[in-house]
XYZ file of C-alpha atoms in Angstrom:
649
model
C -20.401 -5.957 15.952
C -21.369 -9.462 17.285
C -19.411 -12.301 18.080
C -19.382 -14.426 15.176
C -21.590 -17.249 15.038
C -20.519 -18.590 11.266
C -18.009 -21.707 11.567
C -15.354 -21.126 8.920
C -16.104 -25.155 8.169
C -19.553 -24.119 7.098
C -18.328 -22.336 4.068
C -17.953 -23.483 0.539
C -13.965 -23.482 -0.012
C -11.658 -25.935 0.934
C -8.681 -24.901 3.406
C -5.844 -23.282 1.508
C -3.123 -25.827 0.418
C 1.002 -24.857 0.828
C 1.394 -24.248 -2.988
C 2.066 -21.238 -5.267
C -1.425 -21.221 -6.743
C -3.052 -20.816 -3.273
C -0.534 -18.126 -2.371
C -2.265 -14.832 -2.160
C -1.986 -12.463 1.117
C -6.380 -12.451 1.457
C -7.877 -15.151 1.058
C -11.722 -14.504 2.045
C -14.061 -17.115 2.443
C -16.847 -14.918 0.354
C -17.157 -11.695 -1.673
C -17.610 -10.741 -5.271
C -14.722 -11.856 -6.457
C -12.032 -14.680 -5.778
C -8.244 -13.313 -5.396
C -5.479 -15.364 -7.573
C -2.608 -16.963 -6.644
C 0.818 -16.238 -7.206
C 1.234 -19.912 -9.119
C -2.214 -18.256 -11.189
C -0.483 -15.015 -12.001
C 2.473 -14.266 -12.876
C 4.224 -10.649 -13.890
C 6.593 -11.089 -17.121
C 7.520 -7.517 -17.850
C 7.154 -3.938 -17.876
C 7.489 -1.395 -15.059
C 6.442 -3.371 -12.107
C 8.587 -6.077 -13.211
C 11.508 -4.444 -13.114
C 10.763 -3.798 -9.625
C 9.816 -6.985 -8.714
C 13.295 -7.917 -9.648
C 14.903 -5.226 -7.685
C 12.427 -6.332 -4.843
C 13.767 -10.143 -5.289
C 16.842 -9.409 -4.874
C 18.910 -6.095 -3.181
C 16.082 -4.721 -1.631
C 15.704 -8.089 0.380
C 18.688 -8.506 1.090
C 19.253 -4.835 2.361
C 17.071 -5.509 4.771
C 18.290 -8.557 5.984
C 21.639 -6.947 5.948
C 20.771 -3.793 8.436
C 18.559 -5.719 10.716
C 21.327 -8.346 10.805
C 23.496 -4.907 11.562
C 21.592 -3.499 14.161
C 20.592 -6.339 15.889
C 17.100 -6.787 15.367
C 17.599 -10.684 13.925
C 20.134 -11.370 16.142
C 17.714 -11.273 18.934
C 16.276 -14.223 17.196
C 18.928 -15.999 15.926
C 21.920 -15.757 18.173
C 21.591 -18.205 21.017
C 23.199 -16.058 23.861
C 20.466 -13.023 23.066
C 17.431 -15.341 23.026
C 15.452 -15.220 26.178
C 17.322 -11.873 26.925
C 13.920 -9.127 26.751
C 15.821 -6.554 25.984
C 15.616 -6.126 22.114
C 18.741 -3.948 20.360
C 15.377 -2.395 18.395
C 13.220 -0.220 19.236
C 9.458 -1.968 20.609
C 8.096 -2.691 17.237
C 11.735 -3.824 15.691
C 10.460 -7.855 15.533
C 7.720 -6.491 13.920
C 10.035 -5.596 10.844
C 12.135 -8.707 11.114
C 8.149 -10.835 10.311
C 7.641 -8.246 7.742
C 10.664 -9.714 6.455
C 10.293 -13.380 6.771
C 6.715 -12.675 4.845
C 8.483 -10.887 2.161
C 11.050 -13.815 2.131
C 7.831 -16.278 1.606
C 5.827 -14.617 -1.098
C 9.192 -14.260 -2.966
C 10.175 -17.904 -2.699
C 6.069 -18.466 -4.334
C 6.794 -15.523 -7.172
C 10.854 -16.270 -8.110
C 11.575 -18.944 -10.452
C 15.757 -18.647 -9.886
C 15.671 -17.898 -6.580
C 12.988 -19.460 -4.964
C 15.416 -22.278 -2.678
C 17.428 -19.000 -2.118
C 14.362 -17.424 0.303
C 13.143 -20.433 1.393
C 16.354 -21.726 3.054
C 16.807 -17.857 4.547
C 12.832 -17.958 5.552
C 13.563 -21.497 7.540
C 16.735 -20.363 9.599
C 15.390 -17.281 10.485
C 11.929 -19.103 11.473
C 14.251 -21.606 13.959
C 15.149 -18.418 15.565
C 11.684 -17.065 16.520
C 10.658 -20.458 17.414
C 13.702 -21.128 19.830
C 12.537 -17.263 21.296
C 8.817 -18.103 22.007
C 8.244 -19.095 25.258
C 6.441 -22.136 26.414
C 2.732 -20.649 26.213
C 3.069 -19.307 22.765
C 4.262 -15.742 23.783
C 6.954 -13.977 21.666
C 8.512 -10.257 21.697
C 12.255 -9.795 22.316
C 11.430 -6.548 24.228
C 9.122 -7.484 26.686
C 8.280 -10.325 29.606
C 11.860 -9.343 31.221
C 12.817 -7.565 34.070
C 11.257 -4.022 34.388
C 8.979 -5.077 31.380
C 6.350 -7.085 32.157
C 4.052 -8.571 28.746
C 1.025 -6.621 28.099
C 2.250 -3.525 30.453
C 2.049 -0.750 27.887
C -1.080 -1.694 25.201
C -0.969 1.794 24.190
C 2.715 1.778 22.969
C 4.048 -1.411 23.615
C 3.260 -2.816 20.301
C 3.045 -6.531 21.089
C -0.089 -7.434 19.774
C 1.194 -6.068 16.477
C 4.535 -7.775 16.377
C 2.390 -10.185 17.387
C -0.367 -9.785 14.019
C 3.219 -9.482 11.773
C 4.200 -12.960 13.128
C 0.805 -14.255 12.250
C 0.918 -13.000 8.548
C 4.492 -14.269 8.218
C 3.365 -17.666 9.183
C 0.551 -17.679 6.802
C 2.351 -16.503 3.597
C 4.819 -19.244 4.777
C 2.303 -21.674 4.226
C 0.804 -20.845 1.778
C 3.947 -20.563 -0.457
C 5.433 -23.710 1.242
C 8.196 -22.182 2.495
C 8.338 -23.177 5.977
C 5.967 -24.871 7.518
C 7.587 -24.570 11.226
C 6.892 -21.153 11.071
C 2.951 -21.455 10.710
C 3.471 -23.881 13.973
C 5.160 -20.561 15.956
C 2.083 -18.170 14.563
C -0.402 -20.617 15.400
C 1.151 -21.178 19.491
C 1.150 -17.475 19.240
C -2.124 -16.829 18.021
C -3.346 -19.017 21.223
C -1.726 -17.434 23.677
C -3.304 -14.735 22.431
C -6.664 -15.726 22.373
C -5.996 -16.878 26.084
C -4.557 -13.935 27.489
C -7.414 -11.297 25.219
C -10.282 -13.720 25.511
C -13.100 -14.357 27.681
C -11.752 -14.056 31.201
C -8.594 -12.260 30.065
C -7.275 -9.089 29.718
C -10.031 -7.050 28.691
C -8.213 -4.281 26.270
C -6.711 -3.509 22.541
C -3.203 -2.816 21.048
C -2.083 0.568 20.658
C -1.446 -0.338 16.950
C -3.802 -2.266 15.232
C -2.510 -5.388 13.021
C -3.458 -8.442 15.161
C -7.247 -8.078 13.767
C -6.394 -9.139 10.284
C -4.121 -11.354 10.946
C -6.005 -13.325 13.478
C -8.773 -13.393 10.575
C -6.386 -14.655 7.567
C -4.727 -17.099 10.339
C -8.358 -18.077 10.639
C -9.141 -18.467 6.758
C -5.662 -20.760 6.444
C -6.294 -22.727 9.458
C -10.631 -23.151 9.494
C -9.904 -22.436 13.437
C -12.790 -20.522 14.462
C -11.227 -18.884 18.244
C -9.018 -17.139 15.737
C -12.005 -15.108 14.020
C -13.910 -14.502 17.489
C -10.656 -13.231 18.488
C -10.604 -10.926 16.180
C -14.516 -9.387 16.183
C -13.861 -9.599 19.839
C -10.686 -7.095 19.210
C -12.741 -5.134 16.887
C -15.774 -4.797 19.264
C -13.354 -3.182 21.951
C -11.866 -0.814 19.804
C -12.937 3.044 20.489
C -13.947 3.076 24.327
C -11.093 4.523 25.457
C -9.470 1.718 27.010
C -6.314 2.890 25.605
C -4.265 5.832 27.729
C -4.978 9.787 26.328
C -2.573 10.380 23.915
C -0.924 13.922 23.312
C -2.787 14.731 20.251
C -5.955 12.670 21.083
C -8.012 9.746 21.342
C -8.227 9.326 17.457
C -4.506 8.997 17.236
C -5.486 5.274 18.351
C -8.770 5.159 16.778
C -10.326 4.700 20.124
C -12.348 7.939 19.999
C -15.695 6.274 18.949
C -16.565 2.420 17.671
C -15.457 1.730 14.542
C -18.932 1.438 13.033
C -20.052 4.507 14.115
C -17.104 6.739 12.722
C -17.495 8.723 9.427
C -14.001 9.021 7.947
C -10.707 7.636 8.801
C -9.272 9.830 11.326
C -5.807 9.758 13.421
C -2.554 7.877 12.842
C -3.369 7.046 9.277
C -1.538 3.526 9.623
C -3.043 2.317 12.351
C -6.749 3.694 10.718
C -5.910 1.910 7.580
C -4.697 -1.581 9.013
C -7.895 -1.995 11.375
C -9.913 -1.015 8.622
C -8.143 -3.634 7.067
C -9.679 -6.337 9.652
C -12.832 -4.975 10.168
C -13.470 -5.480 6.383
C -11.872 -9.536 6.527
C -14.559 -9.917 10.023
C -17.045 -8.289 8.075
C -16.787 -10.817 5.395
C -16.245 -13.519 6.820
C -18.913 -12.852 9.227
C -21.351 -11.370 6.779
C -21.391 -8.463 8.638
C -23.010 -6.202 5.927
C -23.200 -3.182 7.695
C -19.689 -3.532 9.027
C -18.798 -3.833 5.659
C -20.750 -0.872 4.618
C -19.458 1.103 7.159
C -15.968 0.644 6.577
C -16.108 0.977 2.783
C -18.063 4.759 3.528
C -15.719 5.779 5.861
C -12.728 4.668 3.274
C -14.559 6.642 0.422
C -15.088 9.703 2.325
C -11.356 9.484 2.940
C -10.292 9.412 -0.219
C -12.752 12.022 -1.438
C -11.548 14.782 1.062
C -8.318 13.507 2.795
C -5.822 11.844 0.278
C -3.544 13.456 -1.773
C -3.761 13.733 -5.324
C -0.530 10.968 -5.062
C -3.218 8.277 -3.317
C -0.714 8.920 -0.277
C -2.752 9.467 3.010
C -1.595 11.744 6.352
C -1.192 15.227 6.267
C -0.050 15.729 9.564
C 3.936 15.109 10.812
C 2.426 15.251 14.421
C 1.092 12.380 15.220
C 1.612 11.090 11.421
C -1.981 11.287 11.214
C -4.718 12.343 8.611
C -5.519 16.160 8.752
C -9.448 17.271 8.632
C -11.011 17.142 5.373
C -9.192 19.484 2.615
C -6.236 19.761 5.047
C -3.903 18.517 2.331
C -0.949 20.875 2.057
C 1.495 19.657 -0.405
C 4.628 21.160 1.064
C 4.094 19.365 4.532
C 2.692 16.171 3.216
C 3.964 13.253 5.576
C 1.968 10.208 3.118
C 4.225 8.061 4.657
C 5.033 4.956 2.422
C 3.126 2.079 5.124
C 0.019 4.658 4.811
C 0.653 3.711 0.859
C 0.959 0.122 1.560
C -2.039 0.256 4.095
C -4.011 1.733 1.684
C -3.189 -0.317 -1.523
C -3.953 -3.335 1.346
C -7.514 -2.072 2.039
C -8.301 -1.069 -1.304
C -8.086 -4.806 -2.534
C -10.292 -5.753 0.311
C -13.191 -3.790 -0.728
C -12.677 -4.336 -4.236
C -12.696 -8.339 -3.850
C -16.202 -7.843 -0.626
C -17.725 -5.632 -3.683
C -16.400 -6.032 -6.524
C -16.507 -1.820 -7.233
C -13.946 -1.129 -10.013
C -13.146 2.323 -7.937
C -11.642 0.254 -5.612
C -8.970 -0.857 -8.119
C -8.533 2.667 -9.434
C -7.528 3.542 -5.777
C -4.928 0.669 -5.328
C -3.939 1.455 -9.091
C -3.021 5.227 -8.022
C -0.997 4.601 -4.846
C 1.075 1.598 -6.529
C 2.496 4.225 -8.835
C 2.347 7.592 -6.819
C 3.363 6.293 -3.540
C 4.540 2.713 -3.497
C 7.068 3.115 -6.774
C 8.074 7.172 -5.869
C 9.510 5.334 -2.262
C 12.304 3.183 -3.111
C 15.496 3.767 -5.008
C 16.173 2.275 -8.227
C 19.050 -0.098 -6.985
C 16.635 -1.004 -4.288
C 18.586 -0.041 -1.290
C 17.200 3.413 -0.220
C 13.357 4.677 0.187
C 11.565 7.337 1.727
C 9.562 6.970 4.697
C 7.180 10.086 3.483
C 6.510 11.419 0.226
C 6.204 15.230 0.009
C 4.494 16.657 -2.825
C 6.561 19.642 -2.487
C 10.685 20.028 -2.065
C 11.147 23.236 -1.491
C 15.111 23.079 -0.964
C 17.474 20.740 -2.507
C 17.546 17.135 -1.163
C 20.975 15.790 0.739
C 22.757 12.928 0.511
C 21.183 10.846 3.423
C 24.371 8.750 5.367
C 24.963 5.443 3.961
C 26.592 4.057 7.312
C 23.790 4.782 9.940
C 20.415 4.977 10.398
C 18.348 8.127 9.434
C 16.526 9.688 12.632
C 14.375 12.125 10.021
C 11.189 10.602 8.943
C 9.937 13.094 7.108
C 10.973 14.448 3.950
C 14.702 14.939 2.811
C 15.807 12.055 0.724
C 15.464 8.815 0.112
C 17.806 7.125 2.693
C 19.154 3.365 3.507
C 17.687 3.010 6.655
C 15.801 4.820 9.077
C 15.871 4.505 13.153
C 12.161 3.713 12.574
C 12.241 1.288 9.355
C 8.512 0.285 9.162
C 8.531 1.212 4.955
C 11.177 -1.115 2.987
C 9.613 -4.393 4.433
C 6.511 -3.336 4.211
C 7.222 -2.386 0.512
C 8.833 -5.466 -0.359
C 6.149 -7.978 1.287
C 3.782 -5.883 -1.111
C 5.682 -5.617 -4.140
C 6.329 -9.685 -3.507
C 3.099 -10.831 -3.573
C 1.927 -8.098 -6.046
C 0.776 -10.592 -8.762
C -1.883 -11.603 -6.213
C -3.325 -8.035 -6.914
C -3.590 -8.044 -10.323
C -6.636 -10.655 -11.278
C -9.771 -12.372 -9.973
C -12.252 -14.715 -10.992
C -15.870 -15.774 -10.254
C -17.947 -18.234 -11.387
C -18.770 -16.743 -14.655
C -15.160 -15.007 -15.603
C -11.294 -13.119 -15.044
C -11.408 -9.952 -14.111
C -8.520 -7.705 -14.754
C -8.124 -5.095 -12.408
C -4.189 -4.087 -12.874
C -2.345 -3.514 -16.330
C 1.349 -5.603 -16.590
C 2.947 -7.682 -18.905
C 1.328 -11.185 -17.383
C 0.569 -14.406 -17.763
C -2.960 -15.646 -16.131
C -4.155 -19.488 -15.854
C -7.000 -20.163 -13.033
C -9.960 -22.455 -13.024
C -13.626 -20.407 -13.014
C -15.996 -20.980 -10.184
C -17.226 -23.867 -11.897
C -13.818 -26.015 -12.750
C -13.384 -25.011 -16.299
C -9.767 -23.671 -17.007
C -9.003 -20.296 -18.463
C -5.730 -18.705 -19.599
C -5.107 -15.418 -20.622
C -1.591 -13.565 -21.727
C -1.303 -9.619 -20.859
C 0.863 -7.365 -23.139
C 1.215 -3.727 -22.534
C 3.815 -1.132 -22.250
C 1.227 0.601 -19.620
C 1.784 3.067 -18.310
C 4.031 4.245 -21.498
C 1.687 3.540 -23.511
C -2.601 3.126 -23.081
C -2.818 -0.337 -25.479
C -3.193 -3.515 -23.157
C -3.644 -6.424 -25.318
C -5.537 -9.672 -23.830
C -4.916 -12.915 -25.892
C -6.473 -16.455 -24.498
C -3.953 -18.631 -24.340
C -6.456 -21.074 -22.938
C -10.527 -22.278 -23.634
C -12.285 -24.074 -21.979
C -15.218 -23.938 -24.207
C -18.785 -22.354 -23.528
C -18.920 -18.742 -23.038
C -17.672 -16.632 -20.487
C -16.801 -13.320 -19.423
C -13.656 -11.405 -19.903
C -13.988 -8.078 -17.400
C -11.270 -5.049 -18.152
C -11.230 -2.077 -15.765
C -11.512 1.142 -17.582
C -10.205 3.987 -15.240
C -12.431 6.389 -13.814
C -9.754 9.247 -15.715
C -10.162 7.386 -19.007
C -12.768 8.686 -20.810
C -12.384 7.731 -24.323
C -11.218 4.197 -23.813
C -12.115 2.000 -26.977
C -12.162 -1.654 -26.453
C -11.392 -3.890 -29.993
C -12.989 -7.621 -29.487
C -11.829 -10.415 -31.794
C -12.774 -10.091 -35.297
C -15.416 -7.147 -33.695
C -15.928 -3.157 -34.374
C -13.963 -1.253 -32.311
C -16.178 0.412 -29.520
C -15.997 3.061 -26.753
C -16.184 2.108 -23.344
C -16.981 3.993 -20.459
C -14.794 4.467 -17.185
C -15.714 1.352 -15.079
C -15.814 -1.898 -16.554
C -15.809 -3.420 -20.103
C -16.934 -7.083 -20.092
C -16.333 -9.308 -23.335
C -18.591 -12.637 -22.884
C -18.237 -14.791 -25.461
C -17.012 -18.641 -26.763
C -13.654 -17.764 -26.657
C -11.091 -19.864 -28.871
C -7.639 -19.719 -28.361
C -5.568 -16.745 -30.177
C -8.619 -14.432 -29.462
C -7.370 -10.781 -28.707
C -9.177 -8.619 -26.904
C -7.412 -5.039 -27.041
C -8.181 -2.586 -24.928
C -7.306 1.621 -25.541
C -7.068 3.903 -22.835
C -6.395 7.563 -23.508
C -2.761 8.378 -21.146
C -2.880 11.436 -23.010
C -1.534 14.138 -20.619
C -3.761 15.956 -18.581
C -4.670 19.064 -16.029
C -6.168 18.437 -12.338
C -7.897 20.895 -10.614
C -8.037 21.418 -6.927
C -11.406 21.519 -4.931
C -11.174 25.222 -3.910
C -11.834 23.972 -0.386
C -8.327 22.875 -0.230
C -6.015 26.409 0.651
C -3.171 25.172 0.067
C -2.965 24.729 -3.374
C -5.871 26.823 -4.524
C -4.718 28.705 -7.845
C -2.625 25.750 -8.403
C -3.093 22.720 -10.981
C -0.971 19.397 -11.433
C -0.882 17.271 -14.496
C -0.575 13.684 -14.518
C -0.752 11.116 -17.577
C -2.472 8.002 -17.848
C -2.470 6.977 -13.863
C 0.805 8.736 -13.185
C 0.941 12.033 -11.156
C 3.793 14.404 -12.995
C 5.615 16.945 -11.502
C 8.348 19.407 -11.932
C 11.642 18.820 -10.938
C 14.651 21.331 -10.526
C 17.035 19.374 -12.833
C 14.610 20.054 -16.194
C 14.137 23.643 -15.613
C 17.475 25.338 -16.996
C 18.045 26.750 -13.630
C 14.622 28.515 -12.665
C 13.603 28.334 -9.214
C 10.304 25.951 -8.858
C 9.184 28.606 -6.383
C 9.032 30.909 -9.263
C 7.415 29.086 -11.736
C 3.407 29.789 -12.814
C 2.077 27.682 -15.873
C -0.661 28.354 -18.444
C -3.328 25.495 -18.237
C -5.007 27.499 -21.154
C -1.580 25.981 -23.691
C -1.573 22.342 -24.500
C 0.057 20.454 -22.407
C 2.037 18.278 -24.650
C 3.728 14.898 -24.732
C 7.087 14.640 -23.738
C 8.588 11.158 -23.531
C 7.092 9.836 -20.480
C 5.952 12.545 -19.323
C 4.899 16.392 -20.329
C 5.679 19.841 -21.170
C 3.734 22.987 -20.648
C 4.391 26.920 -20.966
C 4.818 28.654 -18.462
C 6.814 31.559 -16.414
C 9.476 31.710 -13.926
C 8.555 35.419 -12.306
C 10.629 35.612 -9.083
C 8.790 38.233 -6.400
C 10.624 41.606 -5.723
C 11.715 41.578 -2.255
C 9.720 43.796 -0.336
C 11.748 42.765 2.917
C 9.117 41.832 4.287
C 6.532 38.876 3.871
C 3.237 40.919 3.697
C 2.889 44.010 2.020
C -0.219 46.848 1.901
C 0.110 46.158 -1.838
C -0.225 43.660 -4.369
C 3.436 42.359 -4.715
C 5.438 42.977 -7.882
C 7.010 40.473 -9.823
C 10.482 40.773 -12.336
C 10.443 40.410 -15.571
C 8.933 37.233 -16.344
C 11.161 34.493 -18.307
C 9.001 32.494 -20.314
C 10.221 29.014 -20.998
C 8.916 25.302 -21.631
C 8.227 23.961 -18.256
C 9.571 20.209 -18.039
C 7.126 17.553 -16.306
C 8.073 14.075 -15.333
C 6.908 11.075 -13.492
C 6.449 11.903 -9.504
C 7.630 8.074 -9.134
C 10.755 9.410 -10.591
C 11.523 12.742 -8.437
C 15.131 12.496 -6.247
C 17.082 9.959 -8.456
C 19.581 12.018 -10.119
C 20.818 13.791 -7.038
C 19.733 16.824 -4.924
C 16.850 18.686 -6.460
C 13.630 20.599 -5.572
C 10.254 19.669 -6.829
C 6.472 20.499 -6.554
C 3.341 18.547 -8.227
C 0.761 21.547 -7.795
C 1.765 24.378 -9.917
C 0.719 27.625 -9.695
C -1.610 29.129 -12.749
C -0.899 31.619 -14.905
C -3.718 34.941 -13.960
């Protein structure tokens, strides 16, 4: 990569104004397609509703409640701590309390009720952080005290990324008008940090990467170019093993090899996914094609050969890092819910630089499998990793401390290392910002929800669409134009890659099929058109590749864009260890999710675990085998489950 030489006040679009219809978490300069705002979208029902209001409200306020608990906003806010260095958290903890404060800010731009609610919470909190940040624009509650000097541990020190979280907090402030002051804090910081990392400075990366695309969506809001050369410069750096050897290796970091000449994403699978995440926004906003290209093969190789059939990424508890490719075991997944979040994150970015459905279908499959499986239904519990395989009964996690287990067991309130619930809820805040785009010709549709759309097309004329579907329930998303502008244009529906089948109904048309992709409807629309669109969530088998040993033999079924799975609770008492299925029977609705035939044929102990012989089985009991949504697995108490189920010889 090359420092940039584009001026952000070259481009085309004006910079982004403190109102709900400019707040969306990307906001790129150029690409395919133009993101909408959360005053241009706006969820009205249906599943990710519900969750939105769950977000809005206890899941929020959880958060603020247990880092109010442990400390962690108290460094900010209480006047004898500030100045102290010696955070109560651990070295990333501010980096949850910005995570916070931008979850507070696209909340306060998506809630109608409570909207004065976040925004007084987001300014008082934002007083704090400034009154911590000292007089050159450095802030971190952990560091620049005695013993701890700033910038004296890159590898592990996390600065730089508390640093990038401050910078996104400030920016979804803005742009949703809820605090202004705290743009002012992310902007001093975002100088000092060009100061200290530029030309002349310290010549190195953060351990953690999350500074690269925030420096670049500071730079979008702002049209201050130091902020993108900051960035590439960042980018440039990364993978020539500035950063110390770590105990698994240099990958763990992503400072193996340069980022454009890697192949697949490869170590911790957070910090892989969130600088994949900037090198895409300097990319664009560079027009760095072959950055872009780059990025966007290693991503698809990824999912191809090291995600789980979930969309959850990181197979490894050491090192929570992506395994080689087909290293997927189900039993040991880690997936961990900011992998999910990093993902869904990335996925949008490519989809809006190329406008590739397949890009939509991956952010469509890890917002149900990963992103809705993590957090309780009262909104005050979540996993930090997602295993595709229980093989004992969950516990009861304690409701009065901190969890010190990050991977698997239950859902639990908090965790020592809490990186998932605000990272969920800045996500599931802004999520109407994922949902649509528009170009100059058209709305695209990329995400199914009870909605209501209004934007302007690339060339001024005003659209507005209405969304009804019980999706994922039900395949039947119905598209009514609520608003004309007159002339033709294009209405663009994804059609998922597992939907083959889909029939698409225009107004007063024949009923056609469409093809996985896209189906695009370009006509003079008048308002009251309907555009209905049928997709087939008919359940289904998956196979494995057979290059993946761990669940060769096995199969998993999932419905429409859900992954099901068998949970102990539905099975009469059989042990899921026991259980083989018949993919050869129908597979056959069952509410919302399916029911198979199958076998529960428990092993006759040998008393030993490898025998000269084939091993004999009991009697076989034969009984339907229950399947239900993964999203849904652990909320009715302690229970084993598995997704891939063994077949039937």
């Amino acid at each position: 990569m090359t420092e940039s030489t584009d001026s952000l006040a070259d481009t085309d679009t004006a910079p982004a104004l403190p109102d709900a219809a400019g707040a969306r978490p990307v906001a790129p300069t150029r690409g395919a397609l133009r993101p909408l705002g959360l005053g241009e979208v706006r969820i009205t029902g249906g599943f990710w509703h519900r969750r939105q209001q769950v977000n809005g409200g206890p899941t929020i306020e959880h958060c603020r409640t247990w880092m109010g608990r442990l400390g962690w906003t108290s460094d900010f806010t209480d006047p004898a701590r500030r100045g102290a260095r010696d955070g109560r958290g651990l070295q990333f903890a501010d980096s949850e309390v910005y995570k916070l404060l931008e979850a507070m800010s696209w909340e306060s731009g998506r809630s109608v009720g409570g909207a004065r609610r976040w925004r007084d919470a987001v300014a008082e909190l934002s007083e704090g952080v400034a009154a911590v940040q000292s007089p050159d624009g450095y802030v971190h509650t952990g560091f620049g005290g005695p013993g701890r000097p700033r910038y004296s541990d890159l590898g592990f020190g996390h600065e730089l990324y508390c640093a990038g979280h401050l910078l996104q907090a400030g920016v979804a402030a803005a742009r949703t008008g809820a605090d202004s002051g705290l743009l002012e804090t992310a902007r001093r910081a975002a100088d000092h940090v060009c100061e200290a990392f530029g030309p002349g400075g310290i010549h190195g990366v953060c351990g953690h990467p999350e500074i690269e695309p925030a420096l670049v969506e500071l730079a979008r809001l702002t049209r201050e170019q130091r902020y993108l050369d900051q960035a590439v410069r960042f980018l440039d750096r990364r993978g020539h093993r500035t950063l110390p050897e770590h105990a698994v290796d240099r990958a763990y970091f992503q400072d193996d090899v340069p980022i454009r000449g890697a192949r697949v994403l490869r170590g911790h699978a957070v910090r892989a996914l969130y600088l994949s995440c900037g090198a895409v926004d300097a990319a664009v906003e560079t027009g760095d094609e072959e950055l872009l290209e780059a990025v966007a093969a290693q991503y698809d190789r990824t999912l191809d050969r090291r995600t789980y059939i979930t969309g959850g990424m990181g197979s490894h508890y050491a090192g929570e890092a992506f395994g080689d490719d087909f290293v997927l075991p189900a039993d040991r997944a880690y997936s961990e819910t900011c992998a999910g979040v990093a993902s869904a994150m990335l996925a949008w970015r490519l989809l809006l630089a190329t406008g590739e459905p397949r890009y939509a279908d991956a952010l469509e499959r890890v917002l149900y499998n990963v992103v809705a499986a993590s957090v309780a239904d009262d909104g005050r519990s979540f996993f930090y990793a997602n295993t595709l395989h229980q093989r004992v009964p969950t516990e009861p996690a304690a409701a009065d401390r901190a969890t010190r287990r990050f991977g698997g067991g239950p859902r639990a309130p908090w965790f020592e290392v809490s990186c998932c619930l605000p990272n969920a809820a800045r996500l599931l805040a802004s999520l109407g910002a994922y949902l649509a785009t528009a170009d100059h010709g058209g709305l695209q549709l990329h995400q199914y929800a009870d909605a209501e759309v209004r934007t302007r097309l690339g060339d001024g004329r005003p659209v507005g669409v209405a969304v009804s579907t019980r999706y994922p329930d039900t395949g039947t998303v119905a598209v009514r134009v609520t608003e004309a502008p007159g002339g033709p244009w294009s209405l663009t529906l994804r059609v998922p890659h597992w939907a083959e089948g889909a029939v698409l109904a225009e107004p007063g048309g024949p009923r056609r099929p469409v093809a996985p992709g896209t189906a695009v409807v370009h006509r003079a629309f008048e308002e009251g058109d309907e555009v209905r669109l049928e997709l087939p969530v008919h359940p289904r088998w998956t196979f494995p590749d057979p290059r993946i040993d761990a669940v060769r033999g096995c199969a998993a079924a999932e419905r429409g864009p859900v992954v099901l799975c068998a949970e102990s609770p539905d099975q009469g008492g059989g042990d899921l260890e026991d259980v083989r299925v018949d993919t050869g029977a129908e597979l056959k609705y069952a509410g919302d999710g399916a029911e198979v035939d199958g076998r529960f044929e428990p092993p006759l102990d040998n008393g030993r675990p490898y025998t000269s012989r084939e091993p004999a089985r009991e009697e076989a009991d034969t009984r339907t085998v229950r399947l239900v949504p993964y999203h849904r697995w652990a909320r009715r108490g302690p229970s084993t489950m598995r997704v891939w189920l063994p077949r039937l010889d």
